[in-house]
PDB file of C-alpha atoms in Angstrom:
ATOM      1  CA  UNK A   1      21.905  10.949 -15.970  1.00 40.00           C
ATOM      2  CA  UNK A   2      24.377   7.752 -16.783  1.00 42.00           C
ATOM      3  CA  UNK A   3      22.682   4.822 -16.564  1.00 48.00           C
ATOM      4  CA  UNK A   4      24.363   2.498 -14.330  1.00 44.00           C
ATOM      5  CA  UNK A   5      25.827  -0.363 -16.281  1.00 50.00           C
ATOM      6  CA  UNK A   6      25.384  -4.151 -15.215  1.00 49.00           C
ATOM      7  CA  UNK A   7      27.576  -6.144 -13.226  1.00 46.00           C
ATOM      8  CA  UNK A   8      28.562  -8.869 -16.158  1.00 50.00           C
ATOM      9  CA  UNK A   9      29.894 -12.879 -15.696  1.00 53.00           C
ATOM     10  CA  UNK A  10      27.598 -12.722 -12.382  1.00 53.00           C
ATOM     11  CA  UNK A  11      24.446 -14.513 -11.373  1.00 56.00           C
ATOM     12  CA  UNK A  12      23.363 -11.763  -9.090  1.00 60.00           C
ATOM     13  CA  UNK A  13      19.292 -11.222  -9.361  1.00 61.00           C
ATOM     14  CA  UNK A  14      19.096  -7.247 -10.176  1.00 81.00           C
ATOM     15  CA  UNK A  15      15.596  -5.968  -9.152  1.00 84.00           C
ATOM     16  CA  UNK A  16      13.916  -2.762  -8.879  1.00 87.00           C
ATOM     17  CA  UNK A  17      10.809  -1.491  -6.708  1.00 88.00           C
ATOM     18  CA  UNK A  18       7.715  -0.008  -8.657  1.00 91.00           C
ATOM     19  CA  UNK A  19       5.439   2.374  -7.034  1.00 89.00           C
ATOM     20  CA  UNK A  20       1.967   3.738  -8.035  1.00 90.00           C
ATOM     21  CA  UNK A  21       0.258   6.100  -5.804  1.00 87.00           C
ATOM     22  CA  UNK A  22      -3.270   6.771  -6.777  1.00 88.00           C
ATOM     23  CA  UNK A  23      -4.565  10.659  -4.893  1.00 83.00           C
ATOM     24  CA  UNK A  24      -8.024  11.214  -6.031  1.00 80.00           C
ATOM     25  CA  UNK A  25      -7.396  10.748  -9.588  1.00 79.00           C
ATOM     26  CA  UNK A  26      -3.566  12.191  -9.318  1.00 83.00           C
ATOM     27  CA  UNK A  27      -1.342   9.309 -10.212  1.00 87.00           C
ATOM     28  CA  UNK A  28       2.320   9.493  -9.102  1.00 86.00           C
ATOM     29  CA  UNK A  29       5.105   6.769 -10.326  1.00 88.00           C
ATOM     30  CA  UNK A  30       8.047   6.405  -9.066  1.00 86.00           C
ATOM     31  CA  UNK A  31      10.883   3.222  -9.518  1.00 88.00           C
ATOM     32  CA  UNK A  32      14.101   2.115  -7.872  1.00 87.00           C
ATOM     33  CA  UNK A  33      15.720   1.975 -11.429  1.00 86.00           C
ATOM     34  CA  UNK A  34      18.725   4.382 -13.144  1.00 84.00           C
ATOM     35  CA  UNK A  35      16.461   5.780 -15.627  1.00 86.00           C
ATOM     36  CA  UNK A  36      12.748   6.137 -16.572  1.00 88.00           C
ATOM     37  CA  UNK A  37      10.524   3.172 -17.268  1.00 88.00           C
ATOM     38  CA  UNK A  38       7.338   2.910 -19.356  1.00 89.00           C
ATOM     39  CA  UNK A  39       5.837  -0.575 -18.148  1.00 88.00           C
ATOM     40  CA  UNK A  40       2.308  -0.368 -20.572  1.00 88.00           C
ATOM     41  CA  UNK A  41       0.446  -3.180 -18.701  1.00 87.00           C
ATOM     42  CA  UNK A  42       0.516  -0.906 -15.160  1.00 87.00           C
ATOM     43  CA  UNK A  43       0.640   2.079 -16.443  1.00 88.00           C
ATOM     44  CA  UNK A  44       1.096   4.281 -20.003  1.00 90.00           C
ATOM     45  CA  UNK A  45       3.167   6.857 -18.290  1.00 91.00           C
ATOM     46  CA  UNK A  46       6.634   6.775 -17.359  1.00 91.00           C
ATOM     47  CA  UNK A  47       7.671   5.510 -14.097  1.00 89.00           C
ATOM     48  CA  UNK A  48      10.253   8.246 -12.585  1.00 86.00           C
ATOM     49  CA  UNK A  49      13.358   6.994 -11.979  1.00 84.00           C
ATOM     50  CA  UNK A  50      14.621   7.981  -8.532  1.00 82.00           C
ATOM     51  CA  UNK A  51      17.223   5.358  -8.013  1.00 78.00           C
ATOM     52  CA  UNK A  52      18.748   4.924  -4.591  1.00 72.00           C
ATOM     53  CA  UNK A  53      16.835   7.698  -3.747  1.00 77.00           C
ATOM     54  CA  UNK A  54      14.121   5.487  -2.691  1.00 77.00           C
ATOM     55  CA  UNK A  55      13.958   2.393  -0.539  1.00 76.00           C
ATOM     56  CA  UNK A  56      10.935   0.335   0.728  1.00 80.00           C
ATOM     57  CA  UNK A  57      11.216  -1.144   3.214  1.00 76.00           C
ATOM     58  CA  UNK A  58      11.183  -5.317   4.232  1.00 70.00           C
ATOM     59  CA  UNK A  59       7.922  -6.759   4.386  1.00 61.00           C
ATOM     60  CA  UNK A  60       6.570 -10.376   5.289  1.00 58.00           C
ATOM     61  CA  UNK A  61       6.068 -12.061   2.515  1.00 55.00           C
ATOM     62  CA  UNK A  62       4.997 -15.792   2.571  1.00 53.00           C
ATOM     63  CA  UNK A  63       3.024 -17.843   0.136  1.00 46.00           C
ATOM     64  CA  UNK A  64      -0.567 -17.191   1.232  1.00 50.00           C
ATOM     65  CA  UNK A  65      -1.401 -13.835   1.581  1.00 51.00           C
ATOM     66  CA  UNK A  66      -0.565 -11.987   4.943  1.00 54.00           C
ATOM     67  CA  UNK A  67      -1.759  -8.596   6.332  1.00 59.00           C
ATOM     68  CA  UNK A  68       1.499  -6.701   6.687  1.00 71.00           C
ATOM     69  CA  UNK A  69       2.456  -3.077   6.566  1.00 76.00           C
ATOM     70  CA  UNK A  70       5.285  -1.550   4.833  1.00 78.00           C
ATOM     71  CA  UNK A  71       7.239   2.040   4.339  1.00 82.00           C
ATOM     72  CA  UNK A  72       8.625   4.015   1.618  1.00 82.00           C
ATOM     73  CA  UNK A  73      11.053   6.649   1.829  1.00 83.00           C
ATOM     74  CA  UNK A  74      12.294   9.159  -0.875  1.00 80.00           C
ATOM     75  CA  UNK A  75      15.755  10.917   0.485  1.00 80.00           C
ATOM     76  CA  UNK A  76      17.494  13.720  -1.409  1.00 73.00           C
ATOM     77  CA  UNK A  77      14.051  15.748  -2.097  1.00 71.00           C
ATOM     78  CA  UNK A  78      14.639  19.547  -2.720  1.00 68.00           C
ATOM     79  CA  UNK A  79      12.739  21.108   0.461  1.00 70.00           C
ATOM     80  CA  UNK A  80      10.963  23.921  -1.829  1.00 68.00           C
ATOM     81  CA  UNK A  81       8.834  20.680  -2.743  1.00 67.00           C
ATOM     82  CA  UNK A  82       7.409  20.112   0.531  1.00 73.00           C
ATOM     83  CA  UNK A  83       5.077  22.580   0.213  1.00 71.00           C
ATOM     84  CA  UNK A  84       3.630  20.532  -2.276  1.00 69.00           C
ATOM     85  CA  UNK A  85       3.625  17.438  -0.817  1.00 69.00           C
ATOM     86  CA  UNK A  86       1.474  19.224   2.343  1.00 74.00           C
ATOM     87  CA  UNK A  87      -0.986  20.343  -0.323  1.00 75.00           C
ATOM     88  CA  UNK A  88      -1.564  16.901  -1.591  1.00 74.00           C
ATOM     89  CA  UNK A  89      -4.250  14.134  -0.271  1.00 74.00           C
ATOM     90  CA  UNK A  90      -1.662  11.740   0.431  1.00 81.00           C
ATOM     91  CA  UNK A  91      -2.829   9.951   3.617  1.00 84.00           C
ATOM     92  CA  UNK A  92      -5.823   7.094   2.442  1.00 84.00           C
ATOM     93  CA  UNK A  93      -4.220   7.579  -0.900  1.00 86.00           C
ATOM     94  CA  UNK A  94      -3.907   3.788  -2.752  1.00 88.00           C
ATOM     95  CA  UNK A  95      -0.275   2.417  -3.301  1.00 88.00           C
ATOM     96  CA  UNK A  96       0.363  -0.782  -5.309  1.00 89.00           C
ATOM     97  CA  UNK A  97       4.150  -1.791  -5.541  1.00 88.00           C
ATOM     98  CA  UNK A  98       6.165  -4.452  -7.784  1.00 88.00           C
ATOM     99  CA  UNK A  99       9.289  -5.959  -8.203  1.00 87.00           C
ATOM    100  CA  UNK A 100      10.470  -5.813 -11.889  1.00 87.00           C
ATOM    101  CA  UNK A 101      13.534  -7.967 -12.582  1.00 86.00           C
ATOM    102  CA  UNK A 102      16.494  -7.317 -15.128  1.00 85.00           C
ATOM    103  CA  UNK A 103      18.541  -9.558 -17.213  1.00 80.00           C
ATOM    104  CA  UNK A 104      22.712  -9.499 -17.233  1.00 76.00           C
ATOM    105  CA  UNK A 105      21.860  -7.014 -20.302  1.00 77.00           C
ATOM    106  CA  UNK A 106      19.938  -4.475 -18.144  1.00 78.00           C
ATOM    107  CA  UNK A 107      16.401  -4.991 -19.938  1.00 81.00           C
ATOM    108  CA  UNK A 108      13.367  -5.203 -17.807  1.00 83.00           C
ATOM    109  CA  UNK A 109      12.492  -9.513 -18.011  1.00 83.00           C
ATOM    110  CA  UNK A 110       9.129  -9.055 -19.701  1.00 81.00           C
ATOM    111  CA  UNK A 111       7.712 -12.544 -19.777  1.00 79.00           C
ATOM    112  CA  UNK A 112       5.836 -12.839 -16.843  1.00 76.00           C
ATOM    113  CA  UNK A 113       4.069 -10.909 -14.523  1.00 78.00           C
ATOM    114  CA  UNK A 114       2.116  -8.133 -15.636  1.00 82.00           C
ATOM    115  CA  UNK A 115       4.605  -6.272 -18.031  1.00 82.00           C
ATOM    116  CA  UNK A 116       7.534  -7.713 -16.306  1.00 83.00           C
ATOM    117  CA  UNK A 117       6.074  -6.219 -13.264  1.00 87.00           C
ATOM    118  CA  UNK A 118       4.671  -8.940  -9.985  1.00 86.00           C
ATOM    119  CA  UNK A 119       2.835  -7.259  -7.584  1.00 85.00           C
ATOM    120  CA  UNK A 120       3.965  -7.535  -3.963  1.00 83.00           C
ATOM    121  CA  UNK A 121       1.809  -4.988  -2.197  1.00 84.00           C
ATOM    122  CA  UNK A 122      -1.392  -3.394  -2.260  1.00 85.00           C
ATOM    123  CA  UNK A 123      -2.416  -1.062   0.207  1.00 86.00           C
ATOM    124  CA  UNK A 124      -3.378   2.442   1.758  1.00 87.00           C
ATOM    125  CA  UNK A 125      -1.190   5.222   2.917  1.00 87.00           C
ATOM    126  CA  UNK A 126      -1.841   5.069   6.868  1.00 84.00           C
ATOM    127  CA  UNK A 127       0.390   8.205   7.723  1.00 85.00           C
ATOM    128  CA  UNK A 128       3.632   9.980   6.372  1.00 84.00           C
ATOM    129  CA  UNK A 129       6.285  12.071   7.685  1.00 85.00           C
ATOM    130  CA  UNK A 130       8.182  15.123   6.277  1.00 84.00           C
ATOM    131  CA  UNK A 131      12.196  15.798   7.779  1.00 84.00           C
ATOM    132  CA  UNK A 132      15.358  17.637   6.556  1.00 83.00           C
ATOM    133  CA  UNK A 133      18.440  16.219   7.007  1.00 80.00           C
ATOM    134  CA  UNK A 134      21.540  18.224   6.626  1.00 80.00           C
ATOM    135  CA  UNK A 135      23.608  17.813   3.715  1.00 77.00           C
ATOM    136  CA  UNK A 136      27.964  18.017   4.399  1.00 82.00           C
ATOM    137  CA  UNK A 137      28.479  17.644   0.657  1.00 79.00           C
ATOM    138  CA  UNK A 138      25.729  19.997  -0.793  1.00 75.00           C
ATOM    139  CA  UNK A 139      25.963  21.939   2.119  1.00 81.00           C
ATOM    140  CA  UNK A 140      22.149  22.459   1.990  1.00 79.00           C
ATOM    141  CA  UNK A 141      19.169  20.922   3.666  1.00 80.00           C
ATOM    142  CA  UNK A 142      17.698  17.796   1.498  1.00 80.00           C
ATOM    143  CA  UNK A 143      13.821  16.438   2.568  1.00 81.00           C
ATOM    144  CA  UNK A 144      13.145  13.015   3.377  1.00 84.00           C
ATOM    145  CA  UNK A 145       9.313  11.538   2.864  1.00 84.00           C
ATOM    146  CA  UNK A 146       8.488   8.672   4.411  1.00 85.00           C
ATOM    147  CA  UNK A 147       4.857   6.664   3.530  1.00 85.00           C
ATOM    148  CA  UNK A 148       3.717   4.003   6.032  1.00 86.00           C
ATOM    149  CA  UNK A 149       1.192   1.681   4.113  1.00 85.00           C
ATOM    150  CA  UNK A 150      -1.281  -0.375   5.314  1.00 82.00           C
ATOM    151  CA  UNK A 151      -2.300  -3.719   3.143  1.00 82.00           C
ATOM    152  CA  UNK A 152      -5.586  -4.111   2.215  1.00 78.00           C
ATOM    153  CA  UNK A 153      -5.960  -7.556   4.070  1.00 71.00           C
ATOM    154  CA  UNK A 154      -4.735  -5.757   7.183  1.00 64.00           C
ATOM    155  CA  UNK A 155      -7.672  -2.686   6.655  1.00 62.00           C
ATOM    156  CA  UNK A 156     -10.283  -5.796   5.958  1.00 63.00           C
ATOM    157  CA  UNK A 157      -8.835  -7.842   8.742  1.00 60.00           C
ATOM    158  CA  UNK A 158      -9.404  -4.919  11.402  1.00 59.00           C
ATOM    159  CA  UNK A 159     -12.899  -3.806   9.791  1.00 60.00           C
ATOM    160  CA  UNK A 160     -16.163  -4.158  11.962  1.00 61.00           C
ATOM    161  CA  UNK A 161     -19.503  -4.519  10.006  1.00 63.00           C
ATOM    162  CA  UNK A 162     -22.397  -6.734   9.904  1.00 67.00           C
ATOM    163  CA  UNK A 163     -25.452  -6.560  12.702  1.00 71.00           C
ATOM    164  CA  UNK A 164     -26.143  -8.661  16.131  1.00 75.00           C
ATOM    165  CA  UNK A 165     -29.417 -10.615  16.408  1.00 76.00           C
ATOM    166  CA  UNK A 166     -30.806  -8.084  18.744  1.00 79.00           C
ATOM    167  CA  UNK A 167     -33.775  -5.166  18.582  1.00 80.00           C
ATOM    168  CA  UNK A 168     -31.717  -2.766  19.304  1.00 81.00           C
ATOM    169  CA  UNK A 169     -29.203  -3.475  16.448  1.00 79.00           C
ATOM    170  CA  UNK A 170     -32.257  -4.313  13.896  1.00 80.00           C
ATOM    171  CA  UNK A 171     -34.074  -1.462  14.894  1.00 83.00           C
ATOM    172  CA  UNK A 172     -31.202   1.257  14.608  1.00 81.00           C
ATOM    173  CA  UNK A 173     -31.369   0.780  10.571  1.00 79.00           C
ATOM    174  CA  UNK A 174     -34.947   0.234  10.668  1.00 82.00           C
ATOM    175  CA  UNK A 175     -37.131   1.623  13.720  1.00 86.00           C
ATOM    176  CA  UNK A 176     -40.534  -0.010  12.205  1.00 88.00           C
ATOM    177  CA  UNK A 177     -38.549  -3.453  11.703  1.00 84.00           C
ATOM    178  CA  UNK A 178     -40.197  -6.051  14.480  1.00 84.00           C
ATOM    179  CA  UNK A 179     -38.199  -9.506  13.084  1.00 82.00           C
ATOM    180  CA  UNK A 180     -36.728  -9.104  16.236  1.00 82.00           C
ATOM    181  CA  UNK A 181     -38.716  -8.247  19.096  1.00 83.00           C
ATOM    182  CA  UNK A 182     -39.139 -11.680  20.353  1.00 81.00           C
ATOM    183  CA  UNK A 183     -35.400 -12.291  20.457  1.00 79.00           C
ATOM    184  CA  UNK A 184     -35.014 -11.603  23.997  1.00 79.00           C
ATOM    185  CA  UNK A 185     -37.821 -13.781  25.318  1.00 80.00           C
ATOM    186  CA  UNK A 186     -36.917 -16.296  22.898  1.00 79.00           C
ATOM    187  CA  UNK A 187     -33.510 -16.675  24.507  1.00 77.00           C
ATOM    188  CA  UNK A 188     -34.864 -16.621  28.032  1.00 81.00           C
ATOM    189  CA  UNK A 189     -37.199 -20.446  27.337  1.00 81.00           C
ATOM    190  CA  UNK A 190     -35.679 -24.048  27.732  1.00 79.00           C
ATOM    191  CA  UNK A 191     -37.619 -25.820  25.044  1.00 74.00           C
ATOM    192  CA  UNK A 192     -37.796 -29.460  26.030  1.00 76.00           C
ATOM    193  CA  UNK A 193     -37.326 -31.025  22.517  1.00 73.00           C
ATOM    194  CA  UNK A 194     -38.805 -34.481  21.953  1.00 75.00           C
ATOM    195  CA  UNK A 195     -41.000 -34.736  24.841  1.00 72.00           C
ATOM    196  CA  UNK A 196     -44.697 -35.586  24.797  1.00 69.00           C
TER     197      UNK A 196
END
């Protein structure tokens, strides 16, 4: 593969996505960028370089942190992999992504960040798809993946848990538990405070 060489005498900002996908213990990384990437603060393995091949999609991004959900898709996949890709635990899977951003020279800006790297998402795989798209110039089928993410915020914002101050609730954990058996009669008196 020929690395793609810089646009020079330009201020254009050149930036490339980062993905991690953690399946049970299986970590897979894969990066927007010509060639492959070892980024030793994320990870100690090489990030795979898939190029265009991937694109993530736009996702809100303000200064405080917002629950937001976000896609990946990986185009141009030989369709003898998606076998694999069935096989694998990929749904509730954890995804992190970054930006990483390049100088005019094509080197990864290191200062900064973790490696280089700022993190823009962190999340769960909610669902993914599998399709084949004809190919004109190949003249063969090529598989597209597409991951649909869920932030964490958005999991914790939609998450029900505590107890209510009733028996029933108190009691479902803990049938000999009587703190509340007087709740119901409790709530059922008009106390007349601060009269004799």
């Amino acid at each position: 593969m020929n690395p793609i060489v810089p646009i020079e005498d330009t201020n254009n900002i050149r930036m490339a996505d980062f993905v991690r996908i953690n399946t049970d213990g299986t970590i897979y990384l894969f990066a927007t960028t010509p060639s492959a990437l070892t980024i030793p603060a994320v990870d100690a393995s090489p990030f795979t370089a898939l190029g265009a091949l991937m694109k993530i999609s736009d996702t809100s991004r303000y200064i405080k942190s917002t629950a937001n959900e976000t896609t990946v898709t990986v185009v141009g996949i030989d369709t003898t992999y998606f076998g694999w890709m069935i096989g694998q635990d990929i749904k509730g899977s954890q995804i992190e992504m970054w930006h990483g951003f390049f100088d005019t020279e094509g080197a990864l800006i290191t200062t900064g960040g973790t490696g280089g790297l700022y993190q823009f998402f962190n999340g769960y795989i909610s669902s993914f798809s599998i399709s084949e798209q004809w190919s004109e110039d190949t003249r063969s089928y090529i598989g597209v993946i597409s991951l649909s993410a869920s932030s964490i915020q958005l999991i914790l914002q939609n998450r029900t848990a505590g107890r209510f101050t009733n028996n029933n609730s108190w009691t479902f954990y803990n049938p000999t538990d009587t703190s509340m058996d007087r709740v119901a009669f409790i709530s059922t008196i008009n106390y007349q405070f601060g009269k004799t």
